[in-house]
Coordinates of C-alpha atoms and ligand atoms in Angstrom, one line a residue:
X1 CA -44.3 -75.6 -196.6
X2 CA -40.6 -75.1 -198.3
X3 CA -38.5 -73.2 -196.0
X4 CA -35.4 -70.9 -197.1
X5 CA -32.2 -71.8 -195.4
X6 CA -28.4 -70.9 -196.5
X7 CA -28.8 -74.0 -198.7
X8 CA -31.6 -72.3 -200.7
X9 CA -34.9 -73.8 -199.8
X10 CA -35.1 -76.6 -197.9
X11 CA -38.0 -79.4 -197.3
X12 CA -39.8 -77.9 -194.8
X13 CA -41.7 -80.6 -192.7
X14 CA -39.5 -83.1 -194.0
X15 CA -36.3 -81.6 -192.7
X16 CA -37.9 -81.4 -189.2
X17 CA -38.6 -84.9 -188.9
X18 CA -35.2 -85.6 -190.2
X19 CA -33.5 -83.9 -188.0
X20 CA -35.1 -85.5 -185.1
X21 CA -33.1 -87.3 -182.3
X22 CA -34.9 -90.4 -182.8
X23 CA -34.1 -91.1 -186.2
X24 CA -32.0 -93.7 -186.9
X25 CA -29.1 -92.1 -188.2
X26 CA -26.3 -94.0 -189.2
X27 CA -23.0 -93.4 -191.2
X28 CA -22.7 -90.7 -193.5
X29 CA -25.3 -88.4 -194.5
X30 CA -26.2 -89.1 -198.2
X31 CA -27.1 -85.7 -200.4
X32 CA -29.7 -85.8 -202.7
X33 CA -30.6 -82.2 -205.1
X34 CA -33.8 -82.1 -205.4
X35 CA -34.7 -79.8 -208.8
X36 CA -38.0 -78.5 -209.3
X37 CA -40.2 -75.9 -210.4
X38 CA -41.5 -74.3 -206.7
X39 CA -42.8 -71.1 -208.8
X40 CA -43.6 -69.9 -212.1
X41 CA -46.5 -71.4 -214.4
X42 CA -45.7 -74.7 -213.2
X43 CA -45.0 -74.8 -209.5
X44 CA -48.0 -77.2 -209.1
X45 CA -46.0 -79.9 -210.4
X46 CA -43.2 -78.9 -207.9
X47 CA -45.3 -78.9 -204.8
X48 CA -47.0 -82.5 -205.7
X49 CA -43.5 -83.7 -206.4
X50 CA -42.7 -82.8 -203.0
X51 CA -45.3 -83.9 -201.3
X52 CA -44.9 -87.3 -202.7
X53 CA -41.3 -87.5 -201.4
X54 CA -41.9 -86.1 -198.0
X55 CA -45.0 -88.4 -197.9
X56 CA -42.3 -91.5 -198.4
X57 CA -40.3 -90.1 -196.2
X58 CA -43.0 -90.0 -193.1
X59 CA -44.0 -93.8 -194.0
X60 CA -40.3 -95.0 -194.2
X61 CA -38.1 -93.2 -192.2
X62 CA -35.4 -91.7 -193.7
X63 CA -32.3 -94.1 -193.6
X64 CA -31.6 -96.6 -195.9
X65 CA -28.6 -99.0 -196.4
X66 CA -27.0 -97.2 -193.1
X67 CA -27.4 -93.5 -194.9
X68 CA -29.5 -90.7 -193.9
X69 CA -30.9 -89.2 -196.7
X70 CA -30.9 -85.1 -196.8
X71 CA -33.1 -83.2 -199.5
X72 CA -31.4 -79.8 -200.8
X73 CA -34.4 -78.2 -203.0
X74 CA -33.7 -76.1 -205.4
X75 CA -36.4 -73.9 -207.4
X76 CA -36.1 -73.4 -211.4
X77 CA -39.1 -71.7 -211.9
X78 CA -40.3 -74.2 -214.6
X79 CA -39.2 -72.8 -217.5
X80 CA -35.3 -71.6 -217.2
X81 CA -33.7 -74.5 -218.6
X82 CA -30.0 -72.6 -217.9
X83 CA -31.1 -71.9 -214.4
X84 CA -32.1 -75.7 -213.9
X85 CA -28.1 -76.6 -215.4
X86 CA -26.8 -74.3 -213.2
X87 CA -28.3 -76.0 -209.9
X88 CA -27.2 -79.3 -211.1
X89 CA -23.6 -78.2 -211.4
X90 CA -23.6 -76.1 -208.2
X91 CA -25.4 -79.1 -206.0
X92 CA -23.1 -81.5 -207.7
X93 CA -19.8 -79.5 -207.3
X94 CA -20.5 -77.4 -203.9
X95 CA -23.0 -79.2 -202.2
X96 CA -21.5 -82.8 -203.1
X97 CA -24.9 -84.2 -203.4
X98 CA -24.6 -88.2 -204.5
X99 CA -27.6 -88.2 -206.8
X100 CA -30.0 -85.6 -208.7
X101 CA -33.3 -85.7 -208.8
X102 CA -36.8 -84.3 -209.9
X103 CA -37.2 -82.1 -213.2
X104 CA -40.5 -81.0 -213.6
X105 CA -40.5 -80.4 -217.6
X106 CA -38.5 -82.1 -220.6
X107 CA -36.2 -79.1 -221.2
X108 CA -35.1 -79.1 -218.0
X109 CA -34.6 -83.0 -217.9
X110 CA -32.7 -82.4 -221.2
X111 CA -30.4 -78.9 -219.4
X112 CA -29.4 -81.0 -216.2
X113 CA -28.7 -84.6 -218.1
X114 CA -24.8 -83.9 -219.3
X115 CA -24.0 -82.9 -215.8
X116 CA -25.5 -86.5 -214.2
X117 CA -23.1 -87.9 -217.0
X118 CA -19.9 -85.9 -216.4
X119 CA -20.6 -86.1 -212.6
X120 CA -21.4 -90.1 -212.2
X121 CA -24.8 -89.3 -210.6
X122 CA -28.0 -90.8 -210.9
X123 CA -30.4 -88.7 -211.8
X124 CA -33.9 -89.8 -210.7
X125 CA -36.8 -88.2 -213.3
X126 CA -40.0 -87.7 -211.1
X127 CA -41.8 -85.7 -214.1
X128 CA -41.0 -85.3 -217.0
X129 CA -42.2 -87.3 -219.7
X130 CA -40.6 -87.4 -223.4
X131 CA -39.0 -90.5 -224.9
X132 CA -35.9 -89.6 -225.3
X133 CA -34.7 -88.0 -222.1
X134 CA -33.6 -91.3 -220.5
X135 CA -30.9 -91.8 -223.8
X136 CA -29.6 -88.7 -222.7
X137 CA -27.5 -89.9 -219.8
X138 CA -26.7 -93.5 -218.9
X139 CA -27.4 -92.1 -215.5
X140 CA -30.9 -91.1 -216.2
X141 CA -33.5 -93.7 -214.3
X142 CA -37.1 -92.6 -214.9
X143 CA -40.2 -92.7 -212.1
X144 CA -42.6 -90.5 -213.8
X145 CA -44.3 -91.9 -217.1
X146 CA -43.7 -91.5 -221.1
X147 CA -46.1 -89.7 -223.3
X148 CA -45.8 -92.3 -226.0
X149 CA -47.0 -94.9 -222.7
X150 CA -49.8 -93.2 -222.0
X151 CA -51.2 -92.1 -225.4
X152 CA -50.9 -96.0 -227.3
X153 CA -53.8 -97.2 -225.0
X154 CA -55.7 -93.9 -225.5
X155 CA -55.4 -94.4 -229.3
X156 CA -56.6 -97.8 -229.3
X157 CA -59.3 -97.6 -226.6
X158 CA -61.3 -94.8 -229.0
X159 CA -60.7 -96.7 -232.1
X160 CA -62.2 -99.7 -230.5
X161 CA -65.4 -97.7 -228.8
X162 CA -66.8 -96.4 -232.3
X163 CA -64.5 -92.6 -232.3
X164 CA -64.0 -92.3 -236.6
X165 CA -62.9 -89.1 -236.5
X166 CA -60.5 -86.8 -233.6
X167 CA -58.6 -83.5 -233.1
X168 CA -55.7 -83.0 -231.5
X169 CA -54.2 -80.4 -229.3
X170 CA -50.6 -80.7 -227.7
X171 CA -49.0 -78.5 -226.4
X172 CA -45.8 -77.3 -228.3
X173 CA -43.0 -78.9 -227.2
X174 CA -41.0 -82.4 -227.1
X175 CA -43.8 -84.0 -224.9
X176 CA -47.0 -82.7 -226.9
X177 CA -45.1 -83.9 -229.8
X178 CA -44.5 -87.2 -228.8
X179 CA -48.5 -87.3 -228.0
X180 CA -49.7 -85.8 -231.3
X181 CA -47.4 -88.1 -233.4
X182 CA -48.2 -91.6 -231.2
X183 CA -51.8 -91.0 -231.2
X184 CA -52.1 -90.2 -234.6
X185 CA -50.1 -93.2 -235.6
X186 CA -52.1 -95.6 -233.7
X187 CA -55.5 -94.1 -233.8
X188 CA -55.5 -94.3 -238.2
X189 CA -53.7 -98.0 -238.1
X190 CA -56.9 -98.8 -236.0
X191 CA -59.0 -97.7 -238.7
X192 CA -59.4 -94.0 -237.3
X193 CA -58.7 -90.8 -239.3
X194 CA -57.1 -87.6 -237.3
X195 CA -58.8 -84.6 -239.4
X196 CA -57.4 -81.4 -237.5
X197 CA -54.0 -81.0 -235.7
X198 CA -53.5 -78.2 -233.1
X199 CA -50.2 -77.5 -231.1
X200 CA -51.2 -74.3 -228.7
X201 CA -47.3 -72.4 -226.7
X202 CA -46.3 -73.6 -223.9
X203 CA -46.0 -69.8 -222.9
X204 CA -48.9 -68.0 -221.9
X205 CA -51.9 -70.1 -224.2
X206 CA -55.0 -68.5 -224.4
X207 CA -57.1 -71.5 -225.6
X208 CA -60.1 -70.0 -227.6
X209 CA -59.0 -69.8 -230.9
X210 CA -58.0 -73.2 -231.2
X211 CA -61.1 -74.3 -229.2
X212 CA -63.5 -72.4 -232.1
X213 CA -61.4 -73.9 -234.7
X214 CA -61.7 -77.7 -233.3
X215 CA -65.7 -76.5 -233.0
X216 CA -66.4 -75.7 -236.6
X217 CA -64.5 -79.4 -237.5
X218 CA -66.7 -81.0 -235.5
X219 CA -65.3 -84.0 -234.9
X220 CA -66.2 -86.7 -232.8
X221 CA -63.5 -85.9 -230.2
X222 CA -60.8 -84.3 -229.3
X223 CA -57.5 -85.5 -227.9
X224 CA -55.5 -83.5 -225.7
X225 CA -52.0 -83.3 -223.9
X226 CA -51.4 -80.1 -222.0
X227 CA -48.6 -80.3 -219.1
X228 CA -49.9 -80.8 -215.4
X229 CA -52.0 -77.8 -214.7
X230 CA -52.8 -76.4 -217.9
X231 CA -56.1 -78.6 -217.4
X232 CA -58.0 -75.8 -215.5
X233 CA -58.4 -72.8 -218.5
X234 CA -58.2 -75.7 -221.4
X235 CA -60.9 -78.0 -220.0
X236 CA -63.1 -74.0 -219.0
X237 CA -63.0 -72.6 -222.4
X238 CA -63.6 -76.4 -224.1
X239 CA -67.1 -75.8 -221.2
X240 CA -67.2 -71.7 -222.6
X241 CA -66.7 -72.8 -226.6
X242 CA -69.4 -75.3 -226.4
X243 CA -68.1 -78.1 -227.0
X244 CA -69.9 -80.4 -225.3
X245 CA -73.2 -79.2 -226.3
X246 CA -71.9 -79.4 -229.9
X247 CA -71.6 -83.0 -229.2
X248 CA -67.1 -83.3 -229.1
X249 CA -65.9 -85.6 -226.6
X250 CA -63.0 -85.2 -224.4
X251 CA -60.3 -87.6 -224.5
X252 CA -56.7 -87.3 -223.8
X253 CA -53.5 -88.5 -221.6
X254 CA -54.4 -87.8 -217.7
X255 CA -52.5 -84.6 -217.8
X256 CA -55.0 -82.8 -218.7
X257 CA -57.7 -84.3 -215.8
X258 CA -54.4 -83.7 -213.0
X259 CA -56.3 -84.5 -209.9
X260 CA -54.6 -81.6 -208.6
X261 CA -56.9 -79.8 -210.4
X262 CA -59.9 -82.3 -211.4
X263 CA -62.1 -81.3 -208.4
X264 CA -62.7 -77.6 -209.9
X265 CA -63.5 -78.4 -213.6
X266 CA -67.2 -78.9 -213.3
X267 CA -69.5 -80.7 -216.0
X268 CA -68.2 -80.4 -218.8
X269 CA -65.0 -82.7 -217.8
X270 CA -67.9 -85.2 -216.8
X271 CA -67.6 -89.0 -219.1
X272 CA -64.0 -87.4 -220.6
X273 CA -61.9 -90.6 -221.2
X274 CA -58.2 -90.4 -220.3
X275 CA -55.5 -92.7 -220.3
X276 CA -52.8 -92.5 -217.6
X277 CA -50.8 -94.5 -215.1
X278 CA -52.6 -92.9 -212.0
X279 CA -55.6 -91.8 -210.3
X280 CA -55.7 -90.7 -207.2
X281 CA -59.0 -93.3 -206.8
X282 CA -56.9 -96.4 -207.6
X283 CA -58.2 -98.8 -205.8
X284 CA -55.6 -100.8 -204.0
X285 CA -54.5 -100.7 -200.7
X286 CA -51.2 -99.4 -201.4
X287 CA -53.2 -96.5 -203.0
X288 CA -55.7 -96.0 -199.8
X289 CA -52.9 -95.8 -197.4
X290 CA -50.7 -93.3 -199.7
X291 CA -53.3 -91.1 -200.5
X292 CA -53.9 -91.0 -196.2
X293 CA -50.3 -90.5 -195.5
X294 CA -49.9 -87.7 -198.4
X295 CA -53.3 -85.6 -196.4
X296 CA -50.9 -85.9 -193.5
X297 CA -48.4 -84.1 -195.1
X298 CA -50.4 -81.4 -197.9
X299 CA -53.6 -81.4 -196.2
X300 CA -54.8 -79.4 -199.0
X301 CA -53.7 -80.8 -201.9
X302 CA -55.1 -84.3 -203.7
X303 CA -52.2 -86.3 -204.7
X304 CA -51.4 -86.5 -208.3
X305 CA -49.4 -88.3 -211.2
X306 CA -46.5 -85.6 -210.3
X307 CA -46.7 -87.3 -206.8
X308 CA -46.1 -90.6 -207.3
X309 CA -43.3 -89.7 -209.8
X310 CA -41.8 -88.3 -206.9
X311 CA -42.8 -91.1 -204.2
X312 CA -41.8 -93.7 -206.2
X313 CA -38.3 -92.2 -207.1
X314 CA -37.7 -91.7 -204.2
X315 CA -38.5 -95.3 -202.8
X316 CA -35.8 -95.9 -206.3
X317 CA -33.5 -94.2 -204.1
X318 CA -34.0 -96.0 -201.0
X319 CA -33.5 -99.2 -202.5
X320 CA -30.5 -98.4 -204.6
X321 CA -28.8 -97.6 -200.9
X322 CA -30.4 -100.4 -199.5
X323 CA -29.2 -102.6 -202.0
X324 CA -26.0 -101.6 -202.7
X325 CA -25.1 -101.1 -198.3
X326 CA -25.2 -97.0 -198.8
X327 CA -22.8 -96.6 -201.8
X328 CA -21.8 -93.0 -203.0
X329 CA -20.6 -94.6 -206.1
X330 CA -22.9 -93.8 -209.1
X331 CA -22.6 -96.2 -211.2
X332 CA -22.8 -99.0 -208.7
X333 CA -26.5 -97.2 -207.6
X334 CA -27.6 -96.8 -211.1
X335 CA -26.6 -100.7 -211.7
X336 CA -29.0 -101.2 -208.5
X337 CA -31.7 -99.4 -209.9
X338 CA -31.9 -101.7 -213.0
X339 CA -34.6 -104.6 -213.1
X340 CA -36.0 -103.4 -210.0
X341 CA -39.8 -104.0 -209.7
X342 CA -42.3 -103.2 -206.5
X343 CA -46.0 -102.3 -206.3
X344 CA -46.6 -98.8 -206.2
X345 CA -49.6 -96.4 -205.4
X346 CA -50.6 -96.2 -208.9
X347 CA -49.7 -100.2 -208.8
X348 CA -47.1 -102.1 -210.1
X349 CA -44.1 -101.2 -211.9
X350 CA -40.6 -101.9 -213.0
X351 CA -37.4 -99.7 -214.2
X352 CA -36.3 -101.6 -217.5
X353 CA -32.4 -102.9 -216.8
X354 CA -31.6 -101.9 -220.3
X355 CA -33.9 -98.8 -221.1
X356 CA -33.7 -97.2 -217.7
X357 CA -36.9 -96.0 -218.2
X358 CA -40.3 -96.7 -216.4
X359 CA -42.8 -100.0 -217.4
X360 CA -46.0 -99.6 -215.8
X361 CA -50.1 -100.3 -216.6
X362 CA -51.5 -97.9 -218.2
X363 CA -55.2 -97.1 -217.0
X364 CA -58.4 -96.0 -219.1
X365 CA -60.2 -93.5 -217.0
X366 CA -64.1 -92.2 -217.0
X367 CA -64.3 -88.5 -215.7
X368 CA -67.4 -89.6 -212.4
X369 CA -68.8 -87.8 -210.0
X370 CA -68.4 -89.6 -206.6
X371 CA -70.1 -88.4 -203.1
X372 CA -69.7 -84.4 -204.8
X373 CA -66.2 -84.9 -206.3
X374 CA -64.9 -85.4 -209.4
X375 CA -62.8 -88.2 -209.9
X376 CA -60.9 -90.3 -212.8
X377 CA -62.5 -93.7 -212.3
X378 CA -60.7 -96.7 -213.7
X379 CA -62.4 -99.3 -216.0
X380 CA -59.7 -101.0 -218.2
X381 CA -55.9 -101.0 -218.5
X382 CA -53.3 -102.5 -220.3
X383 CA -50.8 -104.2 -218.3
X384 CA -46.6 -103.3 -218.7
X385 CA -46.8 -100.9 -220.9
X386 CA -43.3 -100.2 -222.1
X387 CA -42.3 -96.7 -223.9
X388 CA -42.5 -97.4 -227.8
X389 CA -39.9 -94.2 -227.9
Ligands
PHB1 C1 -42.7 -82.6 -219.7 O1 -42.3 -81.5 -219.9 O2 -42.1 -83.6 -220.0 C2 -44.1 -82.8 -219.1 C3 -44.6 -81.8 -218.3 C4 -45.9 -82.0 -217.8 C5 -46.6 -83.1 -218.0 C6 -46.1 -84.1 -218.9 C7 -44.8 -83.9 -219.4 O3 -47.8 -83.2 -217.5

């Protein structure tokens, strides 16, 4: 789908149809460097990202406020936080790009965020998900979600269905932490009691161990945050461990249900509860005509949370040039960005004008099997949900 040009790699599909004659193409072209993880462990998250933006691109064309927007992709294998600071610099100083944008995991949010700072550009998060990263740069703006967002509702949603007593297991690093310490903190003030706490490496995992460890606590449930992907061998040896039959429940933040993956996980994932800010099942129309227009461009892929975080920033983009008549001037974009609210796939949402950061609802999801497929079927939410940091 990615092509490699001179530039590096270059959207494929997306470029063609921007480079078309009939494009509206107006004034000066307006660079955007597009960071993501295309290989490695984590390339999942880079493909959905880019999906989502080339899917925004088909349904809107690709000029706004009199610029045409051009995507230079650049691929930091997912876990080379130096190689993902590098890009930055290079599309910032060589390329001239006028905003930065993606970052599939924290420390590579965290790597690229003094060079948004030093070089006045917005940088546009599409993924990852700790607190902090948007106090890292006053030019951070974030489209993805929090972990701190998504866990609260998680907490309080199993305190309030009769769950005493839960495991967790995070993954180890800034976004596992921010789950592990939220959901503790909410699920005991609720009256709950958190009896085992696993963190498994982000490198390499092999699940087992901790799975037989959370099987001979037997507790009531277990709560887990893996990053996008990881789903597929947690949620197969939770099946092989016997969990389920041993009577644990599955609960967690959607990342670990990632309907890039959902469709393959089989029974056992069957009744998990998750809480996240989307499904690719939402029912809205904005939802129906994305998830048409995204088959259009990844026929083989089932949109996921990683591709709205990428759709939406890059309708944040959009507007901030629509808005501000095609400025290059990042502070004048990043001031456009703030406040701004519209209704997205997953439904509506707002970047905070102080925090920078994402406000969105926050959905509590049931694990169904629908006409042969496994989806994550929404029955409550909680509305504006802001990150508690
Ligand atoms: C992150 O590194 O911030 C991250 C990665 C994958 C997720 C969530 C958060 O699914």
């Amino acid at each position: 789908m990615t092509r490699i040009t001179r530039r590096g790699l270059a959207l494929g599909t997306g470029a063609t149809l921007l480079a078309a004659p009939a494009v509206r193409a107006q004034g000066a072209v307006f660079r955007i460097g597009l960071i993501l993880p295309m290989t490695g462990p984590f390339a999942s998250t880079g493909r959905q990202v880019e999906a989502g933006i080339r899917t925004y691109l088909r349904q809107h064309g690709d000029s706004f406020g009199g610029r045409r927007v051009e995507i230079l992709l650049r691929d930091d294998t997912g876990t080379a936080p130096d190689v993902t600071r590098r890009h930055a610099q290079e599309l910032a100083v060589r390329e001239r790009v006028r905003a930065l944008a993606g970052f599939g995991l924290t420390p590579l949010a965290l790597a690229a965020a003094p060079i948004a700072t030093e070089a006045k550009l917005p940088m546009v998060v599409m993924a990852a998900a700790t607190s902090v990263i948007v106090q890292r740069s006053p030019f951070i703006l974030r489209t993805s979600f929090t972990l701190p967002q998504a866990t609260a509702p998680m907490a309080e949603w199993a305190a309030r269905n009769g769950i005493r007593n839960v495991a967790t297991l995070v993954t180890d690093f800034a976004p596992g932490l921010d789950a592990e310490r939220v959901f503790k903190d909410r699920f005991t003030r609720a009256g709950g009691r958190v009896t085992l706490e696993l963190r498994t490496p982000l490198r390499n995992p092999d699940y087992a161990p901790f799975l037989q460890r959370v099987r001979d606590a037997a507790p009531e449930a277990l709560f887990i945050f893996v990053p996008s992907g990881e789903g597929a061998a947690l949620t197969k040896q939770f099946a092989e461990r016997g969990l389920p039959a041993a009577g644990v429940r599955l609960i967690g933040t959607g990342d670990v249900l990632d309907d890039d993956i959902l469709n393959d996980m089989g029974d056992a994932v069957i009744g998990a509860v998750t809480s996240h800010h989307y499904s690719a099942a939402h029912d809205s129309a904005e939802n129906r005509a994305y998830v048409e227009a995204f088959r259009g461009v990844a026929p083989n892929l089932r949109p996921n949370f990683m591709s709205v975080g990428g759709r939406d920033g890059m309708h944040l983009v959009a507007e901030m040039l629509a808005r501000t008549g095609g400025s290059d001037d990042g502070e004048r974009l990043v001031a456009a960005a703030k406040g701004l609210s519209w209704t997205s796939p997953r439904g509506p949402m707002t970047i905070d004008a102080n925090s920078r950061d994402v406000v969105q609802d926050i959905y509590i999801r049931r694990a169904e099997r629908r006409d042969g497929q496994i989806w994550n079927i929404e029955f409550d939410k909680v509305a504006q949900v802001r990150d508690e940091g």
